[in-house]
Short mmCIF file of N, CA and C in Angstrom, two decimals:
data_model
loop_
_atom_site.label_atom_id
_atom_site.label_comp_id
_atom_site.label_asym_id
_atom_site.label_seq_id
_atom_site.Cartn_x
_atom_site.Cartn_y
_atom_site.Cartn_z
N MET A 1 129.23 97.91 78.54
CA MET A 1 129.19 96.71 79.39
C MET A 1 127.58 96.30 79.73
N THR A 2 127.28 95.12 79.60
CA THR A 2 126.01 94.66 79.91
C THR A 2 125.70 94.63 81.47
N ASP A 3 124.66 94.56 81.96
CA ASP A 3 124.12 94.41 83.30
C ASP A 3 124.94 93.19 83.68
N GLU A 4 125.11 91.94 83.06
CA GLU A 4 125.66 90.75 83.42
C GLU A 4 127.06 90.88 83.66
N ASP A 5 127.64 91.77 82.89
CA ASP A 5 129.24 92.28 82.83
C ASP A 5 129.53 92.79 84.43
N PHE A 6 128.52 93.61 84.74
CA PHE A 6 128.69 94.32 86.07
C PHE A 6 128.56 93.34 87.25
N LYS A 7 127.98 92.38 87.01
CA LYS A 7 127.81 91.20 88.21
C LYS A 7 129.11 90.34 88.29
N THR A 8 129.92 90.49 87.34
CA THR A 8 131.19 89.60 87.45
C THR A 8 132.39 90.36 87.86
N LEU A 9 132.14 91.81 87.96
CA LEU A 9 133.28 92.56 88.36
C LEU A 9 133.69 92.21 89.91
N SER A 10 134.79 92.58 90.31
CA SER A 10 135.07 92.60 91.62
C SER A 10 134.46 93.65 92.29
N THR A 11 134.41 93.54 93.63
CA THR A 11 133.64 94.53 94.50
C THR A 11 134.48 95.89 94.29
N LYS A 12 135.92 95.79 94.44
CA LYS A 12 136.70 96.82 94.36
C LYS A 12 136.43 97.63 93.03
N LYS A 13 136.41 96.84 91.88
CA LYS A 13 136.32 97.50 90.65
C LYS A 13 134.91 98.08 90.39
N LEU A 14 133.96 97.58 91.06
CA LEU A 14 132.54 98.27 91.11
C LEU A 14 132.57 99.47 91.90
N GLU A 15 133.19 99.48 93.03
CA GLU A 15 133.39 100.59 93.94
C GLU A 15 133.97 101.76 93.12
N GLU A 16 135.09 101.53 92.19
CA GLU A 16 135.69 102.54 91.52
C GLU A 16 134.91 102.93 90.60
N LEU A 17 134.20 102.27 89.75
CA LEU A 17 133.36 102.65 88.66
C LEU A 17 132.25 103.39 89.17
N ALA A 18 131.63 103.06 90.35
CA ALA A 18 130.60 103.80 91.16
C ALA A 18 131.18 105.13 91.32
N ALA A 19 132.30 105.32 91.88
CA ALA A 19 132.99 106.50 92.23
C ALA A 19 133.13 107.59 91.10
N GLN A 20 133.34 106.89 89.95
CA GLN A 20 133.47 107.67 88.68
C GLN A 20 132.03 107.82 88.04
N GLY A 21 131.09 107.52 88.69
CA GLY A 21 129.60 107.87 88.25
C GLY A 21 129.03 106.97 87.17
N THR A 22 129.49 105.65 87.05
CA THR A 22 129.00 104.75 86.42
C THR A 22 127.60 104.18 86.90
N VAL A 23 126.51 104.50 86.54
CA VAL A 23 125.23 104.18 87.09
C VAL A 23 124.95 102.83 87.45
N LYS A 24 125.20 101.67 86.41
CA LYS A 24 124.92 100.40 86.52
C LYS A 24 126.06 99.95 87.71
N ALA A 25 127.22 100.46 87.75
CA ALA A 25 128.06 100.01 88.65
C ALA A 25 127.72 100.31 89.96
N LYS A 26 127.03 101.50 90.23
CA LYS A 26 126.42 102.06 91.48
C LYS A 26 125.32 101.00 91.91
N GLN A 27 124.48 100.58 90.96
CA GLN A 27 123.38 99.75 91.38
C GLN A 27 123.85 98.36 91.93
N GLU A 28 124.76 97.86 91.21
CA GLU A 28 125.19 96.45 91.61
C GLU A 28 126.16 96.54 92.78
N PHE A 29 126.89 97.70 93.03
CA PHE A 29 127.41 97.83 94.23
C PHE A 29 126.52 98.02 95.38
N ALA A 30 125.67 98.63 95.08
CA ALA A 30 124.45 98.78 96.18
C ALA A 30 123.69 97.57 96.58
N ARG A 31 123.44 96.64 95.54
CA ARG A 31 123.01 95.30 95.72
C ARG A 31 123.97 94.40 96.45
N ARG A 32 125.21 94.61 96.31
CA ARG A 32 126.24 93.72 97.07
C ARG A 32 126.26 94.34 98.59
N LEU A 33 126.15 95.67 98.74
CA LEU A 33 126.03 96.32 100.13
C LEU A 33 124.88 95.78 100.94
N LEU A 34 123.67 95.63 100.19
CA LEU A 34 122.55 95.29 100.85
C LEU A 34 122.62 93.57 101.30
N GLU A 35 123.07 92.88 100.37
CA GLU A 35 123.36 91.69 100.62
C GLU A 35 124.33 91.17 101.53
N GLY A 36 125.29 92.10 101.90
CA GLY A 36 126.27 91.75 102.61
C GLY A 36 127.54 91.11 101.87
N ARG A 37 127.59 90.89 100.58
CA ARG A 37 128.67 90.29 99.71
C ARG A 37 129.79 91.26 99.71
N SER A 38 129.61 92.66 100.14
CA SER A 38 130.88 93.48 100.54
C SER A 38 130.52 93.76 101.98
N ASN A 39 131.13 94.82 102.55
CA ASN A 39 130.75 95.32 103.77
C ASN A 39 129.27 95.60 103.86
N LYS A 40 128.43 95.12 104.72
CA LYS A 40 127.19 95.50 104.75
C LYS A 40 127.01 96.96 105.28
N ASN A 41 126.58 97.71 104.30
CA ASN A 41 126.19 99.16 104.61
C ASN A 41 125.28 99.70 103.81
N LYS A 42 123.79 99.43 104.43
CA LYS A 42 122.64 99.53 103.90
C LYS A 42 122.34 101.08 103.62
N GLU A 43 122.81 101.92 104.43
CA GLU A 43 122.81 103.24 104.31
C GLU A 43 123.51 103.91 103.14
N LYS A 44 124.70 103.36 102.91
CA LYS A 44 125.32 103.58 101.71
C LYS A 44 124.75 103.10 100.31
N ALA A 45 124.13 101.94 100.59
CA ALA A 45 123.37 101.31 99.45
C ALA A 45 122.25 102.09 98.96
N VAL A 46 121.43 102.78 99.98
CA VAL A 46 120.27 103.56 99.54
C VAL A 46 120.68 104.81 99.07
N ALA A 47 121.81 105.42 99.37
CA ALA A 47 122.53 106.59 98.78
C ALA A 47 122.79 106.31 97.57
N LEU A 48 123.45 105.17 97.19
CA LEU A 48 123.82 104.79 95.85
C LEU A 48 122.42 104.68 94.97
N LEU A 49 121.46 103.90 95.54
CA LEU A 49 120.24 103.72 94.71
C LEU A 49 119.38 104.86 94.50
N GLU A 50 119.52 105.80 95.42
CA GLU A 50 118.73 107.29 95.26
C GLU A 50 119.34 107.97 93.90
N ASP A 51 120.87 107.97 94.05
CA ASP A 51 121.43 108.55 92.87
C ASP A 51 121.24 107.81 91.44
N CYS A 52 121.18 106.39 91.61
CA CYS A 52 120.78 105.84 90.31
C CYS A 52 119.24 106.20 89.84
N VAL A 53 118.36 106.35 90.61
CA VAL A 53 117.09 106.72 90.38
C VAL A 53 117.04 107.99 89.89
N SER A 54 117.75 108.93 90.47
CA SER A 54 117.82 110.50 90.13
C SER A 54 118.35 110.45 88.51
N CYS A 55 119.22 109.52 88.05
CA CYS A 55 119.95 109.45 86.90
C CYS A 55 118.99 108.50 85.77
N GLY A 56 117.85 108.26 86.23
CA GLY A 56 116.79 107.44 85.43
C GLY A 56 116.94 106.03 85.40
N ASP A 57 117.71 105.37 86.09
CA ASP A 57 117.88 103.95 86.20
C ASP A 57 116.62 103.17 86.78
N ASP A 58 115.93 102.64 85.77
CA ASP A 58 114.54 102.14 86.22
C ASP A 58 114.66 100.85 87.05
N ASP A 59 115.84 100.14 86.88
CA ASP A 59 115.91 98.92 87.68
C ASP A 59 116.09 99.21 89.16
N ALA A 60 116.68 100.41 89.51
CA ALA A 60 117.12 100.93 90.79
C ALA A 60 115.79 101.25 91.49
N LEU A 61 114.64 101.57 90.69
CA LEU A 61 113.43 101.86 91.47
C LEU A 61 112.92 100.86 92.52
N LEU A 62 112.87 99.60 91.89
CA LEU A 62 112.42 98.53 92.65
C LEU A 62 113.38 98.04 93.89
N MET A 63 114.59 98.31 93.85
CA MET A 63 115.62 98.08 94.70
C MET A 63 115.36 99.13 95.77
N LEU A 64 115.31 100.28 95.47
CA LEU A 64 115.02 101.35 96.50
C LEU A 64 113.52 101.08 96.95
N ALA A 65 112.44 100.71 96.28
CA ALA A 65 111.15 100.65 96.75
C ALA A 65 111.33 99.51 98.03
N ASN A 66 112.10 98.41 97.66
CA ASN A 66 112.19 97.39 98.61
C ASN A 66 112.80 97.78 99.89
N CYS A 67 113.83 98.61 99.88
CA CYS A 67 114.52 99.34 101.03
C CYS A 67 113.39 100.05 101.75
N CYS A 68 112.76 101.04 101.02
CA CYS A 68 111.64 101.81 101.66
C CYS A 68 110.68 101.07 102.36
N ALA A 69 110.15 99.92 101.78
CA ALA A 69 109.02 99.24 102.19
C ALA A 69 109.62 98.44 103.60
N LEU A 70 110.81 98.04 103.71
CA LEU A 70 111.28 97.28 104.74
C LEU A 70 112.20 98.00 105.83
N GLY A 71 112.35 99.39 105.46
CA GLY A 71 113.31 100.21 106.22
C GLY A 71 114.67 99.64 106.17
N LEU A 72 115.26 99.23 105.09
CA LEU A 72 116.39 98.93 105.08
C LEU A 72 117.51 100.11 104.60
N GLY A 73 118.26 100.59 105.66
CA GLY A 73 119.28 101.74 105.23
C GLY A 73 118.40 103.07 105.14
N THR A 74 117.17 103.13 105.39
CA THR A 74 116.33 104.32 105.52
C THR A 74 115.14 104.08 106.40
N ASN A 75 114.42 105.18 106.81
CA ASN A 75 113.19 105.00 107.49
C ASN A 75 112.13 104.31 106.72
N ARG A 76 111.41 103.33 107.28
CA ARG A 76 110.44 102.75 106.57
C ARG A 76 109.33 103.61 106.30
N ASP A 77 109.10 103.49 104.96
CA ASP A 77 108.09 104.59 104.10
C ASP A 77 107.28 103.79 102.94
N VAL A 78 106.14 102.98 103.47
CA VAL A 78 105.45 102.11 102.86
C VAL A 78 104.99 102.98 101.54
N GLU A 79 104.45 104.35 101.86
CA GLU A 79 103.86 105.08 100.71
C GLU A 79 104.97 105.53 99.73
N ARG A 80 106.09 105.73 99.93
CA ARG A 80 107.24 105.95 98.98
C ARG A 80 107.58 104.53 98.21
N ALA A 81 107.52 103.58 98.99
CA ALA A 81 107.76 102.31 98.06
C ALA A 81 106.71 102.00 97.17
N ASN A 82 105.71 102.25 97.58
CA ASN A 82 104.30 102.25 96.62
C ASN A 82 104.43 103.22 95.33
N ALA A 83 104.91 104.25 95.81
CA ALA A 83 105.00 105.32 94.71
C ALA A 83 106.31 104.87 93.77
N LEU A 84 107.28 104.24 94.34
CA LEU A 84 108.37 103.80 93.33
C LEU A 84 108.06 102.57 92.51
N VAL A 85 107.24 101.59 93.10
CA VAL A 85 106.53 100.72 92.30
C VAL A 85 105.80 101.13 91.25
N LYS A 86 104.87 102.07 91.35
CA LYS A 86 104.08 102.56 90.53
C LYS A 86 104.98 103.10 89.39
N GLU A 87 105.84 104.04 89.79
CA GLU A 87 106.69 104.76 88.70
C GLU A 87 107.29 103.60 87.93
N ALA A 88 107.95 102.42 88.46
CA ALA A 88 108.65 101.39 87.67
C ALA A 88 107.56 100.77 86.83
N ALA A 89 106.44 100.59 87.21
CA ALA A 89 105.43 99.87 86.54
C ALA A 89 105.08 100.93 85.18
N LYS A 90 104.86 102.11 85.47
CA LYS A 90 104.72 103.21 84.28
C LYS A 90 105.60 103.18 83.35
N LYS A 91 106.93 102.89 83.78
CA LYS A 91 108.00 102.90 82.75
C LYS A 91 108.12 101.52 82.19
N GLY A 92 107.27 100.66 82.39
CA GLY A 92 107.30 99.42 81.71
C GLY A 92 108.00 98.34 82.06
N GLN A 93 108.42 98.50 83.30
CA GLN A 93 109.36 97.61 84.24
C GLN A 93 108.37 96.23 84.46
N GLU A 94 108.76 95.29 83.99
CA GLU A 94 107.59 93.98 84.10
C GLU A 94 107.46 93.74 85.71
N GLU A 95 108.54 93.68 86.28
CA GLU A 95 108.20 93.21 87.88
C GLU A 95 107.52 94.39 88.54
N GLY A 96 107.78 95.40 88.12
CA GLY A 96 106.89 96.55 88.92
C GLY A 96 105.58 96.35 88.53
N GLN A 97 105.25 96.06 87.18
CA GLN A 97 103.78 95.93 86.65
C GLN A 97 103.23 94.74 87.57
N SER A 98 104.02 93.54 87.75
CA SER A 98 103.52 92.43 88.56
C SER A 98 103.25 92.70 89.93
N LEU A 99 104.03 93.64 90.49
CA LEU A 99 103.99 94.03 91.80
C LEU A 99 102.58 94.85 92.04
N MET A 100 102.49 95.93 91.09
CA MET A 100 101.19 96.57 91.10
C MET A 100 99.91 95.62 90.87
N ARG A 101 99.95 94.80 90.11
CA ARG A 101 98.85 94.04 90.09
C ARG A 101 98.55 93.18 91.42
N LEU A 102 99.71 92.57 92.11
CA LEU A 102 99.60 91.85 93.32
C LEU A 102 99.07 92.91 94.41
N LEU A 103 99.58 94.12 94.46
CA LEU A 103 99.06 95.14 95.40
C LEU A 103 97.77 95.57 95.18
N GLU A 104 97.35 95.58 94.03
CA GLU A 104 95.71 95.83 93.81
C GLU A 104 94.93 94.74 94.28
N LYS A 105 95.27 93.45 94.12
CA LYS A 105 94.61 92.45 94.44
C LYS A 105 94.54 92.21 95.84
N PHE A 106 95.43 92.67 96.60
CA PHE A 106 95.23 92.59 98.11
C PHE A 106 94.95 93.86 98.92
N LYS A 107 94.63 94.86 98.04
CA LYS A 107 94.25 96.24 98.65
C LYS A 107 93.12 96.16 99.45
N ASN A 108 93.41 96.84 100.56
CA ASN A 108 92.26 96.99 101.60
C ASN A 108 91.99 95.63 102.58
N LYS A 109 92.87 94.70 102.22
CA LYS A 109 92.70 93.40 103.08
C LYS A 109 93.58 93.63 104.27
N SER A 110 93.21 93.16 105.54
CA SER A 110 93.80 93.07 106.56
C SER A 110 94.82 92.01 106.65
N GLU A 111 94.62 90.89 106.01
CA GLU A 111 95.30 89.72 106.28
C GLU A 111 95.54 89.33 104.68
N ILE A 112 96.89 88.62 104.42
CA ILE A 112 97.11 87.89 103.12
C ILE A 112 97.32 86.53 103.24
N ASN A 113 96.44 85.51 102.91
CA ASN A 113 96.54 84.24 103.15
C ASN A 113 97.19 83.64 101.86
N VAL A 114 98.50 83.18 101.97
CA VAL A 114 99.04 82.69 100.77
C VAL A 114 98.88 81.05 101.05
N SER A 115 98.30 80.28 100.15
CA SER A 115 98.11 78.99 100.14
C SER A 115 99.26 78.21 100.67
N GLY A 116 99.24 77.34 101.52
CA GLY A 116 100.36 76.55 101.76
C GLY A 116 101.19 77.14 102.70
N LEU A 117 101.35 78.26 103.00
CA LEU A 117 102.20 78.90 103.98
C LEU A 117 101.63 79.14 105.33
N PRO A 118 102.22 78.83 106.38
CA PRO A 118 101.56 79.01 107.94
C PRO A 118 101.31 80.68 108.03
N LYS A 119 100.26 80.89 108.77
CA LYS A 119 100.07 82.19 109.14
C LYS A 119 101.06 82.43 110.15
N SER A 120 101.50 83.95 110.15
CA SER A 120 102.50 84.14 111.34
C SER A 120 101.56 84.65 112.49
#
């Protein structure tokens, strides 16, 4: 099955496949749990993502990094989030590489001003 195939499965089927150990099913089920498309359970989503990462799923690295950076389903841990993004970038993940360039650009700045957006 392709990544797109998993996105079209019912949540129930994803949960079944995830319970059987299918890594891509775990990742998509975690995404749905985070987004609230299934019962919102951020802690369970993080546990699924942790398992995906331990199985070598590079796409789950950035999802888990996001959870760590924002404290979704886990304690907020910016250092771990940064390490996960670096790992994704090293593995050739394009989004991870883009994020690393962005992080480097704004390193040591106390404020980031994005043109056209109001300051908070």
